[in-house]
Short mmCIF file of C-alpha atoms and ligand atoms in Angstrom, two decimals:
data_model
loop_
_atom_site.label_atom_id
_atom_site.label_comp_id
_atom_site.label_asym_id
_atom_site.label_seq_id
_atom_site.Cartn_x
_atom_site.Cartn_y
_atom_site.Cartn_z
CA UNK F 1 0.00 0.00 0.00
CA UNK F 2 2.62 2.08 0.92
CA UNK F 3 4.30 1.20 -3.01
CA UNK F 4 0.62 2.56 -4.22
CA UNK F 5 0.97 5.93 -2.12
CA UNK F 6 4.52 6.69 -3.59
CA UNK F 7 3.19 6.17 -7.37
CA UNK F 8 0.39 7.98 -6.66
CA UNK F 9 2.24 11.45 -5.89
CA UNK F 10 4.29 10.28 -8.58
CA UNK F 11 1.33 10.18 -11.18
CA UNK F 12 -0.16 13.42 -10.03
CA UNK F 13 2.79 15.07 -10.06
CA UNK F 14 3.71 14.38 -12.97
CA UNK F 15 0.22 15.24 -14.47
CA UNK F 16 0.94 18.38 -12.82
CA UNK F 17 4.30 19.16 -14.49
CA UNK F 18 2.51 19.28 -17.65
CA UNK F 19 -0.84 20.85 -17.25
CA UNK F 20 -1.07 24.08 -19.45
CA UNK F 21 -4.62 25.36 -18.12
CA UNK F 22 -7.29 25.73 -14.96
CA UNK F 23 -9.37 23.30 -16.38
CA UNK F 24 -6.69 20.49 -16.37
CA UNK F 25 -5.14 21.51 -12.82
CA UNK F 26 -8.51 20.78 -11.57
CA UNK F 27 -9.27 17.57 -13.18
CA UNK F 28 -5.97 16.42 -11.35
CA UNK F 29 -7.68 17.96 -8.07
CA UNK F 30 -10.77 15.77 -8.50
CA UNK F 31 -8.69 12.67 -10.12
CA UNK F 32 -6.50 12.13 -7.39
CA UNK F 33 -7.79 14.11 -3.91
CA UNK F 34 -11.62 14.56 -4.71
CA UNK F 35 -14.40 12.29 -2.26
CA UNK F 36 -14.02 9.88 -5.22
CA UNK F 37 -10.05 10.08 -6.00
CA UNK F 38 -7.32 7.64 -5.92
CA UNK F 39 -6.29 8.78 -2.51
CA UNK F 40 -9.55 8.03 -0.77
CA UNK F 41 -9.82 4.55 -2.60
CA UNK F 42 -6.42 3.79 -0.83
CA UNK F 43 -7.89 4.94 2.48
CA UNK F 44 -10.50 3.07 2.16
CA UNK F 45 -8.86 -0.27 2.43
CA UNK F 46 -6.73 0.70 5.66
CA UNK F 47 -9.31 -0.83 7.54
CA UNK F 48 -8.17 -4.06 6.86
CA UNK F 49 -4.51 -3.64 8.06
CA UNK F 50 -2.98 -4.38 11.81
CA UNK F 51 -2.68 -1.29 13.53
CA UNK F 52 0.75 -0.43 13.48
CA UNK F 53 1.01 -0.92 9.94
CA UNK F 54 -2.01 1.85 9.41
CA UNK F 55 -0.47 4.48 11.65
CA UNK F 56 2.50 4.17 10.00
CA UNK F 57 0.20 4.25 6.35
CA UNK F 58 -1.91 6.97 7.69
CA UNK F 59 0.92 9.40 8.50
CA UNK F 60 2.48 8.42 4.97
CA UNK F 61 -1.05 9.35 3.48
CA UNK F 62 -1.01 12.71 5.24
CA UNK F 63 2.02 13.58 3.71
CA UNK F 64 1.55 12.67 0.11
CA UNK F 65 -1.75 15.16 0.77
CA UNK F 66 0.20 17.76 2.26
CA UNK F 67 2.55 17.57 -1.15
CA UNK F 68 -0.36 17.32 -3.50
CA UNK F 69 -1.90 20.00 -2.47
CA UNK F 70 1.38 22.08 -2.10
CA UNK F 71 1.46 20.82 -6.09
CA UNK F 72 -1.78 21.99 -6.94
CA UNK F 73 -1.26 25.36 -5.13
CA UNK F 74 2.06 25.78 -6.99
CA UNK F 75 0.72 24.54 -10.77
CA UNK F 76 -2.06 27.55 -9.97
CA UNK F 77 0.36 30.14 -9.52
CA UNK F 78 2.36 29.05 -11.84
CA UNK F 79 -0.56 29.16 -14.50
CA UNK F 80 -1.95 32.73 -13.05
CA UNK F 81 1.67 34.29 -13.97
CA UNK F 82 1.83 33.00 -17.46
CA UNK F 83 -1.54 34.21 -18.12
CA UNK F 84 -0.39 37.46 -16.73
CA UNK F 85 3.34 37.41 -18.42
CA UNK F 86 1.38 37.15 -21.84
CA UNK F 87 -1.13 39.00 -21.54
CA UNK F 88 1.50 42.38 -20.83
CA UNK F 89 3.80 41.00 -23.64
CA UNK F 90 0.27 41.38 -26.46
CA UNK F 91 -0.53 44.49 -24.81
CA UNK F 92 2.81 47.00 -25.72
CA UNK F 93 2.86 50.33 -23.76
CA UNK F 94 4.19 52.36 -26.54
CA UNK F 95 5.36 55.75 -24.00
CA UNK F 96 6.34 57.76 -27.03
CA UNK F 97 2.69 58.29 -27.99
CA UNK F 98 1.20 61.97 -27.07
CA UNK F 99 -0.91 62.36 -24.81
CA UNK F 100 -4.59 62.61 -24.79
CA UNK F 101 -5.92 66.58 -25.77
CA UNK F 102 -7.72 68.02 -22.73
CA UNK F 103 -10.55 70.10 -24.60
CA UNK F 104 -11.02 73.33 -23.26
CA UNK F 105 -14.05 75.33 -23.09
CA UNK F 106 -13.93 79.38 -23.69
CA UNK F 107 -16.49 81.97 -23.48
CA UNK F 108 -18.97 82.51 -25.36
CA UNK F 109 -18.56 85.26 -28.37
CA UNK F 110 -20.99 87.39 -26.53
CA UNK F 111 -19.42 87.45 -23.24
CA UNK F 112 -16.72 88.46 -24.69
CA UNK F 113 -17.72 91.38 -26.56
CA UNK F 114 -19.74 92.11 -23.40
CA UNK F 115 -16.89 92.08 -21.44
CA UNK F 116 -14.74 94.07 -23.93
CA UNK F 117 -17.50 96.72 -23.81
CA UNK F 118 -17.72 96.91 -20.12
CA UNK F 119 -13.12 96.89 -19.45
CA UNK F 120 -13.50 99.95 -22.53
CA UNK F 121 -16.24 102.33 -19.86
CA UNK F 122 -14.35 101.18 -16.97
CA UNK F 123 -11.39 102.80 -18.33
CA UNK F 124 -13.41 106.13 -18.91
CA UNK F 125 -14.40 106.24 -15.31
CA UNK F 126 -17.86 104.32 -15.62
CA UNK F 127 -18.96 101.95 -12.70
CA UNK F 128 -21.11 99.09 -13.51
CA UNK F 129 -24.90 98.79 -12.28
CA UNK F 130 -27.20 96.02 -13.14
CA UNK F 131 -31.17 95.91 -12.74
CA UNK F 132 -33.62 93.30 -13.02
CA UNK F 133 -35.08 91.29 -16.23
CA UNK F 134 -38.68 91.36 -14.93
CA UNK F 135 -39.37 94.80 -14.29
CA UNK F 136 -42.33 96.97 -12.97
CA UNK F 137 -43.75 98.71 -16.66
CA UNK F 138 -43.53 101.68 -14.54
CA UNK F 139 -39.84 101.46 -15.11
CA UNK F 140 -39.54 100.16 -18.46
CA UNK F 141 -41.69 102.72 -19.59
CA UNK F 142 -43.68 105.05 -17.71
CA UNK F 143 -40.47 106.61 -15.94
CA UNK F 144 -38.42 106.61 -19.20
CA UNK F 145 -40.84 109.16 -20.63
CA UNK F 146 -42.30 106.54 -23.15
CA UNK F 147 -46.54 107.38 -23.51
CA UNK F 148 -49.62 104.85 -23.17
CA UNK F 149 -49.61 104.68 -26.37
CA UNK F 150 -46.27 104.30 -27.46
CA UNK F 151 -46.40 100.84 -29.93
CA UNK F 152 -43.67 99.20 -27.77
CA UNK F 153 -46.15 98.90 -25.44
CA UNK F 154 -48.55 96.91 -27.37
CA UNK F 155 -48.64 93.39 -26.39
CA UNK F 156 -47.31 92.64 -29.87
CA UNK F 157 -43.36 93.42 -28.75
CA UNK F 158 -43.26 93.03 -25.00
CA UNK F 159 -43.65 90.03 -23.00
CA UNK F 160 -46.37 91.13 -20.42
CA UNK F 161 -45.83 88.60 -17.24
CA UNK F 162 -48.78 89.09 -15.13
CA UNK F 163 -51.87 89.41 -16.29
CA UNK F 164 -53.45 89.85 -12.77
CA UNK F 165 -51.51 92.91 -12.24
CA UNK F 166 -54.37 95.08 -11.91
CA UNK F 167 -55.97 93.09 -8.82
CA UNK F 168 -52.70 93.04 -7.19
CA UNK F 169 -52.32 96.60 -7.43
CA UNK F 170 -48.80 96.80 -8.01
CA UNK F 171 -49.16 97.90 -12.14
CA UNK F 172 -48.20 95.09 -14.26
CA UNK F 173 -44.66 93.50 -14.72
CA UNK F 174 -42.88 92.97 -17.91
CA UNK F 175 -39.96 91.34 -18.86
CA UNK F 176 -37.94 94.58 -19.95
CA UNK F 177 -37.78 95.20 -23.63
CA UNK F 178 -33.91 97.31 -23.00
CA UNK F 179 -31.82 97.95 -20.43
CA UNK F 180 -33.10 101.83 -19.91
CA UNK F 181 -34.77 101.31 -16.99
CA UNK F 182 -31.83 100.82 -14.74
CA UNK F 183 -30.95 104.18 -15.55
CA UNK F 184 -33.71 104.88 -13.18
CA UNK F 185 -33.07 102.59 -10.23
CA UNK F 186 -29.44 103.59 -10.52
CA UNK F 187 -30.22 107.16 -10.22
CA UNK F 188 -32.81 106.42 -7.54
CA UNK F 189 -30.44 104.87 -5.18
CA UNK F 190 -28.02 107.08 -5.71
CA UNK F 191 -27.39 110.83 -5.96
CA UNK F 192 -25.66 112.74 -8.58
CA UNK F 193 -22.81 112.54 -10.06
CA UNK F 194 -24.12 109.11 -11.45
CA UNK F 195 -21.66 107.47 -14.55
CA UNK F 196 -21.77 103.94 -15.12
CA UNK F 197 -23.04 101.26 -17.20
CA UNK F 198 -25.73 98.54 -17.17
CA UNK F 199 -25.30 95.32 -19.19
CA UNK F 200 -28.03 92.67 -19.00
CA UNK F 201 -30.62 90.57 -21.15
CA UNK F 202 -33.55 92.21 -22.85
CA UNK F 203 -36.58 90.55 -24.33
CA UNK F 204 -39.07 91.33 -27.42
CA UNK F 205 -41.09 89.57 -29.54
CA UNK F 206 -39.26 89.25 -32.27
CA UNK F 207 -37.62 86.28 -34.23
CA UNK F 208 -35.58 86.35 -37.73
CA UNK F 209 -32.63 86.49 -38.84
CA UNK F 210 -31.47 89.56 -37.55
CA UNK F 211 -33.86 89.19 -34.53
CA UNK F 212 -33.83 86.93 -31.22
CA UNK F 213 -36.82 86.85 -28.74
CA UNK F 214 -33.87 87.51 -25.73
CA UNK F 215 -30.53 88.97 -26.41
CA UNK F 216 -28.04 91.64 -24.49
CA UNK F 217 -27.75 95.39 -24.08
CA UNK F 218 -25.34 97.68 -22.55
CA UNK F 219 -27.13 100.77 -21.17
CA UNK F 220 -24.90 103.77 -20.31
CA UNK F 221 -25.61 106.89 -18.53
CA UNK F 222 -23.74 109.77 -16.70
CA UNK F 223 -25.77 112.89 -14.83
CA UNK F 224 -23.98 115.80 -12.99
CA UNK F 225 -23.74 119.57 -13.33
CA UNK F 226 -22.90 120.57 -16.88
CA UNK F 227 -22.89 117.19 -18.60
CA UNK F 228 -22.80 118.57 -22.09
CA UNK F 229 -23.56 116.56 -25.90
CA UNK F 230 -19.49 116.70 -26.72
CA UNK F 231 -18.76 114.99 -23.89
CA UNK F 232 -21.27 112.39 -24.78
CA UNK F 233 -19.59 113.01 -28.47
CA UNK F 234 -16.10 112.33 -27.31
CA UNK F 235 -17.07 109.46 -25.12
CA UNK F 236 -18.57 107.63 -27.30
CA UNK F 237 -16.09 108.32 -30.25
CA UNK F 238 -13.29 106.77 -27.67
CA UNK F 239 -15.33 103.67 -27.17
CA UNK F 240 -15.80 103.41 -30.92
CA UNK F 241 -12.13 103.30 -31.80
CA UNK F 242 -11.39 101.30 -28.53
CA UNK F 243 -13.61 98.64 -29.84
CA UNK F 244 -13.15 98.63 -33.55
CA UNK F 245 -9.78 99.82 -33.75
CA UNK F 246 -8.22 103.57 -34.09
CA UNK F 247 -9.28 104.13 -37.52
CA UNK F 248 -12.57 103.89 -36.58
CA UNK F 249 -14.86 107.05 -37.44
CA UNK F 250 -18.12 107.79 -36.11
CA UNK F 251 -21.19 109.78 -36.87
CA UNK F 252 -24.00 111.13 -34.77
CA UNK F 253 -27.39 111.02 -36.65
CA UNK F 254 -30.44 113.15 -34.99
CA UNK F 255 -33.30 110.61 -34.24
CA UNK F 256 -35.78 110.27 -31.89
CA UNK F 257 -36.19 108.31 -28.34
CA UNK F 258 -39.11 109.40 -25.71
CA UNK F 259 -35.83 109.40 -22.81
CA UNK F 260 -33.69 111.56 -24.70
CA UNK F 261 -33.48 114.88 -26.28
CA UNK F 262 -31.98 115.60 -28.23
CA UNK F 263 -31.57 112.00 -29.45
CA UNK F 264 -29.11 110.66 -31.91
CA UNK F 265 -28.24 107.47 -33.17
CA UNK F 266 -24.80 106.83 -33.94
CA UNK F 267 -23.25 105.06 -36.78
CA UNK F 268 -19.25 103.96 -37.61
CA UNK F 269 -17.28 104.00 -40.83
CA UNK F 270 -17.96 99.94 -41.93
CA UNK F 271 -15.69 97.81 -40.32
CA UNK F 272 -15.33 95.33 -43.66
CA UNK F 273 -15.16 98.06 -46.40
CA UNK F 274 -13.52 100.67 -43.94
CA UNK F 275 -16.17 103.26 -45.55
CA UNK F 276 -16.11 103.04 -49.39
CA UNK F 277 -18.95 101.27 -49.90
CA UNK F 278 -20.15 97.79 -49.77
CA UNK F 279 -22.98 95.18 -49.29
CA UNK F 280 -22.99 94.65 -45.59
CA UNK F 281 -22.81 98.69 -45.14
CA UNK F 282 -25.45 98.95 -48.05
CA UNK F 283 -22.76 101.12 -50.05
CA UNK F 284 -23.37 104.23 -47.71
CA UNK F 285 -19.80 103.52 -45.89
CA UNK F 286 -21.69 103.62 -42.25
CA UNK F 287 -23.05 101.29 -40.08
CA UNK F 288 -25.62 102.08 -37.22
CA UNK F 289 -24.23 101.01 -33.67
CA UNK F 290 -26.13 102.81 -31.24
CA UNK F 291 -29.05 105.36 -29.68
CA UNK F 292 -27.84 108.05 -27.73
CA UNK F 293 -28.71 111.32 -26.77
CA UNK F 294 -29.23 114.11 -23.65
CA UNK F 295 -31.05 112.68 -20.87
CA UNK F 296 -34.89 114.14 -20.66
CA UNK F 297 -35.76 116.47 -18.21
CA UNK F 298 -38.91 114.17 -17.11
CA UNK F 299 -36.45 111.22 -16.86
CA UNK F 300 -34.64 113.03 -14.51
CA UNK F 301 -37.60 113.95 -12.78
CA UNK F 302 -38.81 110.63 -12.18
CA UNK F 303 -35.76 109.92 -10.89
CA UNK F 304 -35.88 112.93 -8.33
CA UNK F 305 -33.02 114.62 -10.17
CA UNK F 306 -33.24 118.23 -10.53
CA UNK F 307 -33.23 119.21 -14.63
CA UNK F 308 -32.01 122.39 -13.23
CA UNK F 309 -29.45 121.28 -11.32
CA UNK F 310 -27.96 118.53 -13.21
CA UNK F 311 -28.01 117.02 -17.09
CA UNK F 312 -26.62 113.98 -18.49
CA UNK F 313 -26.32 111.99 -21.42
CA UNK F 314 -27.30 108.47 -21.88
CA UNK F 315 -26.70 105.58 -24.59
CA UNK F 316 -27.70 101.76 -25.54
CA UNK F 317 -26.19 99.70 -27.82
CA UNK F 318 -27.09 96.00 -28.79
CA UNK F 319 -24.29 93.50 -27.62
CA UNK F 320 -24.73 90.74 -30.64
CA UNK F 321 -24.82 93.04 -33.51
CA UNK F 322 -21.35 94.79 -32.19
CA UNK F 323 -20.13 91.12 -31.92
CA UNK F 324 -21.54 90.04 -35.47
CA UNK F 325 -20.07 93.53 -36.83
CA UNK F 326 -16.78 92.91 -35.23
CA UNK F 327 -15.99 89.35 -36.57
CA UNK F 328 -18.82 89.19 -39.74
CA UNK F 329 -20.97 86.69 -38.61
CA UNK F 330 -24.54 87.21 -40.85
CA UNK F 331 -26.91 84.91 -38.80
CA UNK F 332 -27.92 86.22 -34.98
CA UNK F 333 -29.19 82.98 -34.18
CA UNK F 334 -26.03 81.24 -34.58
CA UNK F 335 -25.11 83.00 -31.24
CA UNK F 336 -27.93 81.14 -29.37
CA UNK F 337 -27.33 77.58 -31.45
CA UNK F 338 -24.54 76.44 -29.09
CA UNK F 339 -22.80 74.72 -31.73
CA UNK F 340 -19.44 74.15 -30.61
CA UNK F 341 -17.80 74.11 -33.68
CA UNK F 342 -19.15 77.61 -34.12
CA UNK F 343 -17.83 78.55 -30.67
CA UNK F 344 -14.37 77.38 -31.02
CA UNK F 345 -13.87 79.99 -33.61
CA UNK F 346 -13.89 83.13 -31.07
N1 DAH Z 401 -33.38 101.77 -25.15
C1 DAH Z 401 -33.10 101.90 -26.56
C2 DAH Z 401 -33.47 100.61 -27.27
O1 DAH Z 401 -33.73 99.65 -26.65
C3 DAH Z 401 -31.65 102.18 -26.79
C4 DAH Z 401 -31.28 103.55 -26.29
C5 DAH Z 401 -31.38 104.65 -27.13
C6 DAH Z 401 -30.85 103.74 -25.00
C7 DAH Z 401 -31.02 105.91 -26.70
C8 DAH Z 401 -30.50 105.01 -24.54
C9 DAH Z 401 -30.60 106.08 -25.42
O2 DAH Z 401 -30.09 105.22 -23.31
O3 DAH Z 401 -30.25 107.31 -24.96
O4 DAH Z 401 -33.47 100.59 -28.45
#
């Protein structure tokens, strides 16, 4: 018996030597150790033996255990790191190959310009004040000097918000159709001298090419004694050749606003022709950029300025057309599309 326990280890190990995969190491496991193996069938038949002679078998059986499963433990290991060794030899780590591109984001073309627009007043001496986009009509209209029956009003260009204004009692609310009315609140919290200016989003009913339903405004306004139209000339000529560049021209048109008067709107030489004449500028050399003019005396009143104490001039300009002037994009709505393939080109 003893003879049958040395060939046994020798048969398994040998089997061992030579397995290649999991599958086979077990098959040894179950051939040789398992309830039904070779070494339990040699167990089985100690019974029959004197007792000295199965001690001395048993402890002999023991150890041929002990050394299979040692084997078995060993032919594992051995298989895990071959699997391991060539799976990292297929698999080359080729550290000469660039990185991976991290994608960055940047701001949007309007932010930009908005920004731009903003750091040019700053330098001039303007602070920056900001109101809110649903606004009391009393501001958005009444204050600013704009009558009942002024066709911005109609519920055909401004978003009314509350209907149930009336029963409320506080007049009804509208999301503002420009950035005027902060002039207002500005000068109401605040006495004069008063020069800074109000970026923020306006809304209208309006939607083409050239038209968005919500887009940006910068407002601008400055009140104290002897405010005069050259200064608002001068100031506004700066900005113009901040933004588009020093050869930039401008030209002050007389118009009309209800806050203003006088009122002008103000156009500069084209930026793609540089003023001799061409399709985007409609061959007249000019482009129209903003509406300006002298603050009106009711404005100020509303305000509780005193028109004989103090004047001031005032200005609003339309954020996306200065951006789609200053790097010819034709369609507005390409600004509000998100695409960032557009994007990436600002
Ligand atoms: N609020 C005007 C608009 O939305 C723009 C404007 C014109 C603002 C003249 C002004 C101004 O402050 O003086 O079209």
């Amino acid at each position: 018996m003893s003879d049958k326990l040395d060939g046994l280890w020798a048969a398994a190990k040998a089997e061992l030597d030579v397995a290649t995969t999991k599958d086979a190491v077990e098959a040894v496991r179950v051939k040789y150790t398992g309830k039904k193996g070779a070494l339990s069938a040699i167990l089985g038949g100690m019974g029959k033996l004197a007792p000295e002679e199965r001690k001395a078998l048993g402890e002999q059986a023991n150890k041929v255990k002990a050394q299979l499963e040692a084997a078995l433990e060993q032919a594992a290991v051995r298989l895990e790191e071959a699997a391991l060794e060539a799976e990292l030899a297929g698999a080359k780590l080729d550290v000469t190959l660039p990185g991976r591109h991290v994608r960055l984001g940047r701001r949007h073309p309007v932010s930009q310009t908005l920004d731009d627009i903003v750091a040019t007043f700053a330098r001039l001496g303007f602070d920056v004040a900001q109101g809110p986009e649903i606004e009391l009509d009393w501001f958005n209209f009444e204050a600013l000097n704009v009558p009942a029956d002024h066709p911005a009003r109609d519920m055909q260009d401004t978003f009314y918000v509350d209907a149930q204004w009336l029963a409320k009692g506080v007049g009804p609310t509208v999301l503002r159709t420009h950035t005027s009315p902060v002039q207002i609140r500005t000068m109401l919290a605040q006495k004069p001298p008063v020069r800074a200016v109000m970026p923020g989003r306006v809304y209208r009913k309006d939607s083409d090419q050239t038209h968005t339903p919500m887009f940006h405004q910068v407002e601008g306004l400055y009140v104290d004694r002897h405010v005069t139209f050259a200064e608002l000339k001068g100031t506004l000529d700066a900005f113009a050749k901040a933004f588009f560049g020093a050869k930039a021209k401008t030209r002050f048109r007389p118009s009309f606003f209800p806050f203003t008067e006088p009122s002008a709107e103000v156009d500069v030489s084209c930026v793609f022709c540089g003023g001799k004449g061409c399709r985007v500028c409609k061959q007249s050399g000019w482009i129209e950029v903003l509406g300006s003019g002298l603050v009106h005396p009711n404005v100020l009143k509303h305000a509780s300025y005193d028109p004989a104490e103090v004047t001031g001039f005032a200005f609003g300009m339309g954020i996306e057309r200065l951006t789609m002037l200053r790097y010819g994009i034709d369609d507005l709505r390409t600004m509000f599309e998100n695409d960032a393939r557009f994007l990436a080109q600002f």
